[in-house]
CSV table of C-alpha atoms in Angstrom, one decimal:
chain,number,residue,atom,x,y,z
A,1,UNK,CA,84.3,105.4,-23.3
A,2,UNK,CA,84.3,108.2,-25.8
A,3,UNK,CA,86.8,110.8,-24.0
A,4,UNK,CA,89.3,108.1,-22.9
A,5,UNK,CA,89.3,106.3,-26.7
A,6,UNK,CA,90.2,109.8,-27.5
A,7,UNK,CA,92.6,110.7,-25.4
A,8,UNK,CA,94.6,107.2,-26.2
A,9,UNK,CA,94.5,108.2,-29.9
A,10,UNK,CA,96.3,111.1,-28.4
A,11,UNK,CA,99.0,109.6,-26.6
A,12,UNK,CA,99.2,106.8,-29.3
A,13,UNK,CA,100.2,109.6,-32.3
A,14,UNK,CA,102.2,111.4,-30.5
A,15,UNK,CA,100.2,114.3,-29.1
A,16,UNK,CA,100.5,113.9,-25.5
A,17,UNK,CA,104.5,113.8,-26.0
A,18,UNK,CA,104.7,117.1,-27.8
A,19,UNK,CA,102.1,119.1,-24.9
A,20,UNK,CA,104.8,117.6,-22.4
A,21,UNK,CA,107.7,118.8,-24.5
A,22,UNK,CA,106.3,122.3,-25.3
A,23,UNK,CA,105.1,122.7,-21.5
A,24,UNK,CA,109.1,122.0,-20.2
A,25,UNK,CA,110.9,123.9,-23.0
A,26,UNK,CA,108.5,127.3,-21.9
A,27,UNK,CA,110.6,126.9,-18.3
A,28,UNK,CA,113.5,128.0,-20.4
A,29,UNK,CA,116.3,126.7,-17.9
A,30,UNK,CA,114.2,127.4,-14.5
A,31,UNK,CA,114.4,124.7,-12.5
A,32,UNK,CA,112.1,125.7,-10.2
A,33,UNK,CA,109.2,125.9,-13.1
A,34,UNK,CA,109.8,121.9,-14.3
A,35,UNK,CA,107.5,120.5,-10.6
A,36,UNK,CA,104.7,123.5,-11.8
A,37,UNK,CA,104.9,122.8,-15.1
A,38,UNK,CA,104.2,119.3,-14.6
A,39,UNK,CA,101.2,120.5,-12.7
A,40,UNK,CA,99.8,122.2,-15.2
A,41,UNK,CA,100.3,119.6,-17.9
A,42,UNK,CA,98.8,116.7,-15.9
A,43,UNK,CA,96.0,118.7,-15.0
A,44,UNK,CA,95.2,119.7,-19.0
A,45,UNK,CA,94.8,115.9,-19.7
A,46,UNK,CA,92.7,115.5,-17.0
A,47,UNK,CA,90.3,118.7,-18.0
A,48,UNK,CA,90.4,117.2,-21.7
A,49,UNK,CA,89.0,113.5,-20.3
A,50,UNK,CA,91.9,111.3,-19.2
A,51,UNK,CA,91.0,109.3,-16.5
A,52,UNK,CA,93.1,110.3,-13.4
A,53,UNK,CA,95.5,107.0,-12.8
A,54,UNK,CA,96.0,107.0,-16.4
A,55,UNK,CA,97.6,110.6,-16.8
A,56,UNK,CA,99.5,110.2,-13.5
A,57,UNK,CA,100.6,106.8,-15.3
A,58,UNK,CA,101.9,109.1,-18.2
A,59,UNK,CA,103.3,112.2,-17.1
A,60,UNK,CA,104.8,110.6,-13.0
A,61,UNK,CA,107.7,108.5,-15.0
A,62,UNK,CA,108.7,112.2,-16.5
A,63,UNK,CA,108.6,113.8,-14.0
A,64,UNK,CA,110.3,111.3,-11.5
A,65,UNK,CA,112.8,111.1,-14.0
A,66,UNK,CA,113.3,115.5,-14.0
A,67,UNK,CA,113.0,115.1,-9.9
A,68,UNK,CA,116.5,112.6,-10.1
A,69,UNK,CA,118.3,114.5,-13.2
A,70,UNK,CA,117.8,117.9,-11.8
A,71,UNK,CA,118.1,116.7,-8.2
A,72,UNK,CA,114.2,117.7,-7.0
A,73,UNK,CA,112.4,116.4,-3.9
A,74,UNK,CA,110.8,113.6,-5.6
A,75,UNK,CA,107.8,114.2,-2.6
A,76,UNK,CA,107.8,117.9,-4.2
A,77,UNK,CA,107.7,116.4,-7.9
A,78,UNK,CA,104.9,113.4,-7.3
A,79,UNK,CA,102.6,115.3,-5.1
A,80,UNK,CA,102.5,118.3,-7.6
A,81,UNK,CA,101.9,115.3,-10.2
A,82,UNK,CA,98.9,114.3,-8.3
A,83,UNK,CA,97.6,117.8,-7.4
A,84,UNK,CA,97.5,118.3,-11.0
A,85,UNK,CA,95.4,115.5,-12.0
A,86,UNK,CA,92.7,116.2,-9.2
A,87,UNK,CA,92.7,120.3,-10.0
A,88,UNK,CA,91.6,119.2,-13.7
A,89,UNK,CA,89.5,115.6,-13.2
A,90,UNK,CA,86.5,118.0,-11.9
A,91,UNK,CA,86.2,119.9,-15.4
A,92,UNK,CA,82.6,119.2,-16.8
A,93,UNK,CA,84.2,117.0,-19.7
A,94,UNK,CA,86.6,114.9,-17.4
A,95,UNK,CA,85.5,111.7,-15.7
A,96,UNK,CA,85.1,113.2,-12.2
A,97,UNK,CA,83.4,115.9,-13.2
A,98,UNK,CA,81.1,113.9,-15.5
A,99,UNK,CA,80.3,111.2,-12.2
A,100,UNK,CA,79.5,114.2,-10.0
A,101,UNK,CA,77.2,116.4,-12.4
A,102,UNK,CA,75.7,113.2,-13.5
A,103,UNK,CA,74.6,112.2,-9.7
A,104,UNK,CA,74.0,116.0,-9.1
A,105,UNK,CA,71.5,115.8,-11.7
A,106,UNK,CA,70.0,112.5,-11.4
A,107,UNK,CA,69.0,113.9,-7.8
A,108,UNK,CA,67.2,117.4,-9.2
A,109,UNK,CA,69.9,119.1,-6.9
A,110,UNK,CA,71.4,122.1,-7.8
A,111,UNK,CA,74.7,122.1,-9.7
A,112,UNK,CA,77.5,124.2,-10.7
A,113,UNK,CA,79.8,122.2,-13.4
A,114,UNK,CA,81.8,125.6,-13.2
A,115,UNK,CA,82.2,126.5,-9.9
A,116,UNK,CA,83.2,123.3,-9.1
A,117,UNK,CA,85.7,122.8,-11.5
A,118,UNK,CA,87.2,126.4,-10.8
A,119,UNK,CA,87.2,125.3,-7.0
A,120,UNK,CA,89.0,122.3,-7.6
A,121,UNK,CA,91.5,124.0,-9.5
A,122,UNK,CA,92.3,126.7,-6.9
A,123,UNK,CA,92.4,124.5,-3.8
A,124,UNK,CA,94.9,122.2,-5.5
A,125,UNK,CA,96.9,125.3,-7.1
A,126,UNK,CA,96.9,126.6,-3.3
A,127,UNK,CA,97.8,123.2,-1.9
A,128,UNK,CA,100.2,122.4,-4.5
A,129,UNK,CA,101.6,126.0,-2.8
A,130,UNK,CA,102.1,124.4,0.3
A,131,UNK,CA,103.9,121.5,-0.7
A,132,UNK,CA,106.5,123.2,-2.7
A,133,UNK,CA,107.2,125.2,0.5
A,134,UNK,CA,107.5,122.3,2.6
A,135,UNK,CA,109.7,120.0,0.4
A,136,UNK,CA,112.2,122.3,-1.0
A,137,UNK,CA,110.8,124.6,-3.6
A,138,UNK,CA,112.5,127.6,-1.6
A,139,UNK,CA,116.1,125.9,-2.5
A,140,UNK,CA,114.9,125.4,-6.3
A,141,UNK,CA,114.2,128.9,-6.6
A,142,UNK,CA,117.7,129.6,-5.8
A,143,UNK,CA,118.5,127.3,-8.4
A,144,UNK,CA,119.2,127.6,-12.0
A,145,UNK,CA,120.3,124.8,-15.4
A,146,UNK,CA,119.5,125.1,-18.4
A,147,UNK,CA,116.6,122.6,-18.9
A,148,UNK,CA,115.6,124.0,-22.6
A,149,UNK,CA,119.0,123.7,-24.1
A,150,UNK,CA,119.2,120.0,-22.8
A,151,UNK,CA,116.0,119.0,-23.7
A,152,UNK,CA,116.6,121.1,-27.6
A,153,UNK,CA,119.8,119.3,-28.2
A,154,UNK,CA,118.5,116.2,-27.8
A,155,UNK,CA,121.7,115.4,-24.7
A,156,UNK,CA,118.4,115.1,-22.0
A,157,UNK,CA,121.7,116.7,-19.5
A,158,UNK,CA,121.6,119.4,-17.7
A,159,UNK,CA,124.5,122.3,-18.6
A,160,UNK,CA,125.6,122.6,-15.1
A,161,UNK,CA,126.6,118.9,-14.7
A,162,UNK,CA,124.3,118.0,-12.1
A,163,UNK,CA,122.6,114.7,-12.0
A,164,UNK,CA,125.0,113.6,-14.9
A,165,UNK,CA,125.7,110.7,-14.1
A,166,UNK,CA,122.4,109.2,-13.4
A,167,UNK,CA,121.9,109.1,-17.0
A,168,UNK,CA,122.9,105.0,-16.7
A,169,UNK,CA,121.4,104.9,-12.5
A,170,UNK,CA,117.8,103.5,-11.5
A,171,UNK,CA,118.2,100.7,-13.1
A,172,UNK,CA,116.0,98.9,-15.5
A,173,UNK,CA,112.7,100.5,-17.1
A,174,UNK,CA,110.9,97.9,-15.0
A,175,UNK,CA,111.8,100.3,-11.9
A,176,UNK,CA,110.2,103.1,-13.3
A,177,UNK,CA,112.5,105.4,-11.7
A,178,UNK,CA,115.5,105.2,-13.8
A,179,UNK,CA,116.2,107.3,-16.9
A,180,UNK,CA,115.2,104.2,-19.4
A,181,UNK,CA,111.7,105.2,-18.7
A,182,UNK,CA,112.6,109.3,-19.3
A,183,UNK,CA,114.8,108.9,-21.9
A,184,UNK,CA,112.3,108.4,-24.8
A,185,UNK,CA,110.0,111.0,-23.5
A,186,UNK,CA,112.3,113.9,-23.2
A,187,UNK,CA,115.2,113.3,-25.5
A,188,UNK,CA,113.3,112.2,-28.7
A,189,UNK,CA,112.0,115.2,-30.2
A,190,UNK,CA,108.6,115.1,-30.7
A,191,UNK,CA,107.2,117.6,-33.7
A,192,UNK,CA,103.7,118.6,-34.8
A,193,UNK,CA,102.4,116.9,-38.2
A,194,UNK,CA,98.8,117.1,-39.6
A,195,UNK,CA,97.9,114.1,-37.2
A,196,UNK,CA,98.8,115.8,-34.5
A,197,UNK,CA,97.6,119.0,-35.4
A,198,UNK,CA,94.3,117.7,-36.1
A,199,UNK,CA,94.4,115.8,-32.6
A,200,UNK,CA,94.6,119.0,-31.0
A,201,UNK,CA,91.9,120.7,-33.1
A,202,UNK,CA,89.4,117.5,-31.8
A,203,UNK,CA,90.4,118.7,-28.2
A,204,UNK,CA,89.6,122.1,-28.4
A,205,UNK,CA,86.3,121.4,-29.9
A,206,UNK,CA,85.6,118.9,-27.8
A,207,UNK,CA,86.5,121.5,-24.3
A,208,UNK,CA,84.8,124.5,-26.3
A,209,UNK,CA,81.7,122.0,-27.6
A,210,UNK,CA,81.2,120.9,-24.2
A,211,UNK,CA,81.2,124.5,-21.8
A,212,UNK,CA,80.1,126.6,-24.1
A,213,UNK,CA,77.7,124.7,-26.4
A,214,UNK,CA,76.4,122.3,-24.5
A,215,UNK,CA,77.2,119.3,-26.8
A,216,UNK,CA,77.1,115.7,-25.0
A,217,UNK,CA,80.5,115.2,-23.9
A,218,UNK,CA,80.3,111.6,-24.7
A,219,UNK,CA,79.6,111.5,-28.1
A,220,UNK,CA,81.5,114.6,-29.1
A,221,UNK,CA,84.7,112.6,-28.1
A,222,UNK,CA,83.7,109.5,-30.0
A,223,UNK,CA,82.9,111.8,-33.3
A,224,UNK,CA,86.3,113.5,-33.1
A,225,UNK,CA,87.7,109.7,-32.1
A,226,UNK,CA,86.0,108.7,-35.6
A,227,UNK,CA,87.3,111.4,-37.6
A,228,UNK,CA,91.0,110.9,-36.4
A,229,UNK,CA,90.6,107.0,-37.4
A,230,UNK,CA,89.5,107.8,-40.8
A,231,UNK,CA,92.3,110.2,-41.2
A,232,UNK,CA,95.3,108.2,-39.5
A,233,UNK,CA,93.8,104.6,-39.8
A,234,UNK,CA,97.4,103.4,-37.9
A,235,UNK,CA,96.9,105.7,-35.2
A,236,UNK,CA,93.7,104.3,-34.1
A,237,UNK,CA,94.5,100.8,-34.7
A,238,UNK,CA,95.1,99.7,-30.8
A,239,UNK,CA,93.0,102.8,-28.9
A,240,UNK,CA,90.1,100.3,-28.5
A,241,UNK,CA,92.1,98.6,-26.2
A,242,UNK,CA,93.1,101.2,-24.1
A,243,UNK,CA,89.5,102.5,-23.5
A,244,UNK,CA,89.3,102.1,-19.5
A,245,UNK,CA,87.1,99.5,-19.5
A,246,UNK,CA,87.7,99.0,-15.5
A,247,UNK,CA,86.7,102.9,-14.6
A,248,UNK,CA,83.1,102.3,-17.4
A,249,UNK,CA,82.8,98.8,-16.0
A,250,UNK,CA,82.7,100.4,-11.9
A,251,UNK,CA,80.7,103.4,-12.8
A,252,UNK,CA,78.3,101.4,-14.3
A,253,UNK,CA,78.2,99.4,-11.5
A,254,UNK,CA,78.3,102.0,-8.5
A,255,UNK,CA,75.2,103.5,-10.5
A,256,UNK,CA,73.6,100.4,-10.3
A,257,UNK,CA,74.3,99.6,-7.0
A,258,UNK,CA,73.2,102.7,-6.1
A,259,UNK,CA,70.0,102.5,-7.8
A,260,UNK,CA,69.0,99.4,-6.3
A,261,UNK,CA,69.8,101.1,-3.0
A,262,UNK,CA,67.7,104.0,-3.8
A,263,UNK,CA,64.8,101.8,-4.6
A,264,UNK,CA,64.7,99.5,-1.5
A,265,UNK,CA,65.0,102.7,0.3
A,266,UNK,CA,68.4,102.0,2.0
A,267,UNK,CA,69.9,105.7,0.7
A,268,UNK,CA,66.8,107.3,2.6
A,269,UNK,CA,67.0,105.1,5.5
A,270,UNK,CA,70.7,106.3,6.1
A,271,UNK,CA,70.1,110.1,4.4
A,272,UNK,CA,67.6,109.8,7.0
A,273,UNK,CA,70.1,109.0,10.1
A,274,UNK,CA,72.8,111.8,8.9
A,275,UNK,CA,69.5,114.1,8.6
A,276,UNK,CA,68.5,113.1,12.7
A,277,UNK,CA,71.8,114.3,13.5
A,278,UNK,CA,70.1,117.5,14.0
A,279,UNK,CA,73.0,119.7,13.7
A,280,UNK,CA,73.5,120.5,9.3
A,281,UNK,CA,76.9,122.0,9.4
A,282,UNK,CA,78.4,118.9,11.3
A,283,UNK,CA,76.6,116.4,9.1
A,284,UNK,CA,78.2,118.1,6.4
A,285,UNK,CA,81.2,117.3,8.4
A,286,UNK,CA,81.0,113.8,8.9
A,287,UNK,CA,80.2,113.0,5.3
A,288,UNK,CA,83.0,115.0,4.1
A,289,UNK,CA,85.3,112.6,7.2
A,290,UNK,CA,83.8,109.4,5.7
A,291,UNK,CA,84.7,110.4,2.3
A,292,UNK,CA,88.5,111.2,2.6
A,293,UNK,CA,89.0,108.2,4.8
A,294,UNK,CA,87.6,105.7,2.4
A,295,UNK,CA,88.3,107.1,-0.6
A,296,UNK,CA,92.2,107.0,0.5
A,297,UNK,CA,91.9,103.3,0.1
A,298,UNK,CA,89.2,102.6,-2.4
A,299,UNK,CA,87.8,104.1,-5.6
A,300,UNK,CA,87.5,108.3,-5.6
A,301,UNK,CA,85.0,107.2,-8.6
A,302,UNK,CA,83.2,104.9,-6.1
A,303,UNK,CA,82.8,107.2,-2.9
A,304,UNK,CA,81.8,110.0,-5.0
A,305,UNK,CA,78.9,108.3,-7.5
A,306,UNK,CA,78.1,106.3,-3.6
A,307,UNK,CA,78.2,109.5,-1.0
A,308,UNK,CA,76.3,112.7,-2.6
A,309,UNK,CA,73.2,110.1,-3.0
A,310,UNK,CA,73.8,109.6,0.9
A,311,UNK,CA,73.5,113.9,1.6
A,312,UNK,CA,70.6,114.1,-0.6
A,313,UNK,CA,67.7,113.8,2.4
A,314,UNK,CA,69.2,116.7,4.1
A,315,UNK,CA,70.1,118.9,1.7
A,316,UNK,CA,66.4,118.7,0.5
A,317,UNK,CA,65.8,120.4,3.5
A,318,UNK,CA,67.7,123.4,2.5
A,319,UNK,CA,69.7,124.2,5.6
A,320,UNK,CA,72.7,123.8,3.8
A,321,UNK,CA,73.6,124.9,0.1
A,322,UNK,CA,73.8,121.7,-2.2
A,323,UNK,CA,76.1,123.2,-4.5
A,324,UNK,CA,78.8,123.9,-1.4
A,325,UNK,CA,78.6,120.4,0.3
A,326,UNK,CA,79.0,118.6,-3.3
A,327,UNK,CA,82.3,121.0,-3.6
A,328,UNK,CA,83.4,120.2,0.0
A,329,UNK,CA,82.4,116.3,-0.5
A,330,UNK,CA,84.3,115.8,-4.0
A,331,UNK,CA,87.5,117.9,-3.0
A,332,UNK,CA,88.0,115.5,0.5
A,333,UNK,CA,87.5,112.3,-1.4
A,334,UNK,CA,89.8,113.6,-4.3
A,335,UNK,CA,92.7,115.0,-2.6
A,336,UNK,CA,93.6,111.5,-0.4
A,337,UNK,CA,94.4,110.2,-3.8
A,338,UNK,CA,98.7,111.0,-2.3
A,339,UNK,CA,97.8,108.1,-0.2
A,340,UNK,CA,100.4,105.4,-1.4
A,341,UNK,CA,97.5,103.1,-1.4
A,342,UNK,CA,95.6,104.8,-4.2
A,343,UNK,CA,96.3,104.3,-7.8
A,344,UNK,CA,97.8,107.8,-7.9
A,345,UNK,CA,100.1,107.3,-5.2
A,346,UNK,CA,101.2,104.0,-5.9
A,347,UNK,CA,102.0,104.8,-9.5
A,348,UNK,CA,104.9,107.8,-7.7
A,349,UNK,CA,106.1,105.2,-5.5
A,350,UNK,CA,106.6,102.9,-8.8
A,351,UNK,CA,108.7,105.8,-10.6
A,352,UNK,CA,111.1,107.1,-7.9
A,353,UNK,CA,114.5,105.6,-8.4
A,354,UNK,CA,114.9,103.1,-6.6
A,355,UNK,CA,116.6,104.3,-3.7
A,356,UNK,CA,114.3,107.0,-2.9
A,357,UNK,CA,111.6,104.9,-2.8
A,358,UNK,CA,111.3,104.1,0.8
A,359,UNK,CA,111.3,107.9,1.7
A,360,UNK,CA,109.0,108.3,-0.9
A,361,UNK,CA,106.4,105.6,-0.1
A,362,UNK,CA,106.3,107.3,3.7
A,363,UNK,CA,106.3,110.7,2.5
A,364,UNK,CA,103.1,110.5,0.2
A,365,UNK,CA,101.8,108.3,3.4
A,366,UNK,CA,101.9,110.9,6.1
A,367,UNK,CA,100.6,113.9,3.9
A,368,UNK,CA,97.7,111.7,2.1
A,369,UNK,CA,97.0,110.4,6.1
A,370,UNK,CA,97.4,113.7,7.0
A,371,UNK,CA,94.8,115.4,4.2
A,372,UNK,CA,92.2,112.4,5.5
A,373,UNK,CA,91.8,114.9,8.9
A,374,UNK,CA,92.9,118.0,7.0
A,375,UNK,CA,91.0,118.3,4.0
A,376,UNK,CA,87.5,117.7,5.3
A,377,UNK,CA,87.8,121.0,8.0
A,378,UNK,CA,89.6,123.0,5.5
A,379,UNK,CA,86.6,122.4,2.8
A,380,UNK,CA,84.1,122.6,5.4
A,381,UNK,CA,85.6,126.1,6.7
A,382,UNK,CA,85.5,127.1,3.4
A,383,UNK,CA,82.8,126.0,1.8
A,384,UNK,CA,79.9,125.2,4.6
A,385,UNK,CA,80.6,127.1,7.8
A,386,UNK,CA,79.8,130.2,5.6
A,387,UNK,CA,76.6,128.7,4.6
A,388,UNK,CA,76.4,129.7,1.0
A,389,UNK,CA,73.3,129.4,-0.6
């Protein structure tokens, strides 16, 4: 409740707009920066507490609307979109991160809020790699326009006349993919006032309260929330409403449910059947399989509070290091969010101009399929076949 009440403050006054703005106008007229730059700027609202969907909600009609200007892969600009939001949902302040460590810690199992936020970050940095390789980064970086100049003269078109003329395509802003939905994002410039200023001061102390103090994320967030309403009363006036009530409302649930599963013994008596398997590394395996398929079609914040319960009988037996399955387990169930199914996904598919969005919904199908059979044996190579402690 507390870091998503702040972070719409933060998109309500203005503050998300301006990181977006800043972030593009460092590219300085390299194309091939705008995909990575998106990365980087989903993935910082995700550290800071945004709740995955919603920051893909925010930043995919942007960047949809850079893929068609600037004539970019939309694959190349969604999936880095979604790359970025898992590589920062794992931070020990964001709501992946906070599910994980909570469960973690409910279970006296060792933890490592750091390392797995670090891991997260890398293995979608080095995936993110990958797809810019496969769906045309190489041709971008032969590319140049002069983004900056577009964006600081207020025109949103680039120099070299590309894309022009889809300032009036992709039709209505009910499409999400036309330039009705960019326009107001990019073109209006967006400058720092004391609102905003102290918006970003309640971030910082809230990241820096959180790692390095060891303040309770929770109601850190809801001070800093507080502060900014007594400030900017107007600014605050409809963030209660954009709490994500649906995310609080299923974690409290999945802990519930998992509770009750706990206590008639039903997490044992199925810990207890992965445990019989007899072989740790490939239980590892299957768990890691069971949470990439499922979590491509249902809740990543469901399989993860639901799964690491499920490991917790065998990894009491210390044959394989807690800290690297929970890595392993939470990066499979986190990366399947490109399946056009998920929330992540689906909200791409929404902002591609309309023409593109055939190609786009099969694209972000085969590679989220794809990462269902991939991602569990690349974690598991990484993180479990070594054994580490």
């Amino acid at each position: 409740v507390g870091v998503t009440y702040l972070f719409a403050m933060a998109k309500a006054n203005g503050t998300v707009d301006w990181l977006v703005q800043a972030a593009v106008r460092l590219v300085r007229g390299r194309i091939v920066l705008i995909p990575w730059m998106m990365f980087l700027v989903t993935a910082l609202l995700t550290a800071v507490g945004a709740v995955v969907p919603a920051a893909v909600a925010i930043i995919a009609p942007v960047a949809m609307g850079f893929a068609l200007r600037y004539r970019i892969n939309p694959l190349l600009m969604g999936l880095l979109v979604i790359n970025g939001a898992s590589a920062g949902g794992f931070s020990p302040i964001s709501i992946f991160g906070s599910i994980v460590n909570g469960v973690v810690t409910r279970n006296n199992l060792p933890g490592d809020p750091g390392l797995l936020f670090i891991s997260s970050f890398v293995f979608n940095l080095a995936l993110s790699g990958v797809v810019f390789l496969l769906f045309g980064g190489r041709e971008l970086m032969r590319r140049r326009g002069d983004v900056a100049d577009a964006i600081a003269d207020g025109s949103g078109e680039p120099s070299d006349g590309s894309g022009g003329s889809s300032a009036g395509s992709g039709g209505s802003s009910a499409g999400g993919g036309g330039t009705a939905v960019l326009a107001p994002a990019v073109t209006e410039q967006v400058t720092l006032n004391k609102e905003r200023v102290l918006t970003l001061t309640g971030l910082i102390i809230l990241a820096g309260g959180a790692l390095f103090f060891g303040l309770d994320v929770g109601f850190t967030a809801i001070t800093v929330a507080v502060v900014l309403s007594l400030v900017s009363p107007k600014g605050a006036k409809d963030a209660v409403g954009q709490i994500a009530w649906p995310t609080v409302l299923l974690i409290c649930g999945i802990v519930t449910y998992v509770s009750l599963m706990e206590r008639v013994g039903t997490i044992d008596f199925l810990g207890g059947k992965v445990a019989q398997i007899g072989i740790p590394l490939l239980a590892g395996l299957i768990i890691c399989l069971i949470g990439a398929a499922v979590s491509a079609f249902a809740s990543t914040t469901g399989i993860l509070g639901a799964l690491i319960p499920l490991a917790v009988p065998f990894l009491l037996a210390g044959e394989i290091g807690a800290v690297a399955l929970v890595i392993a387990l939470s990066l499979s169930s986190s990366v399947v969010d490109s399946s056009p199914f998920s929330t992540s996904g689906a909200l791409v598919v929404a902002n591609s101009q309309e023409t593109q969005r055939d190609y786009v919904f099969r694209g972000l199908m085969r590679w989220g399929f794809s990462m269902i059979a991939i991602a569990p044996i690349v974690t598991w190579l990484i993180f479990l076949a070594p054994n580490w402690s």
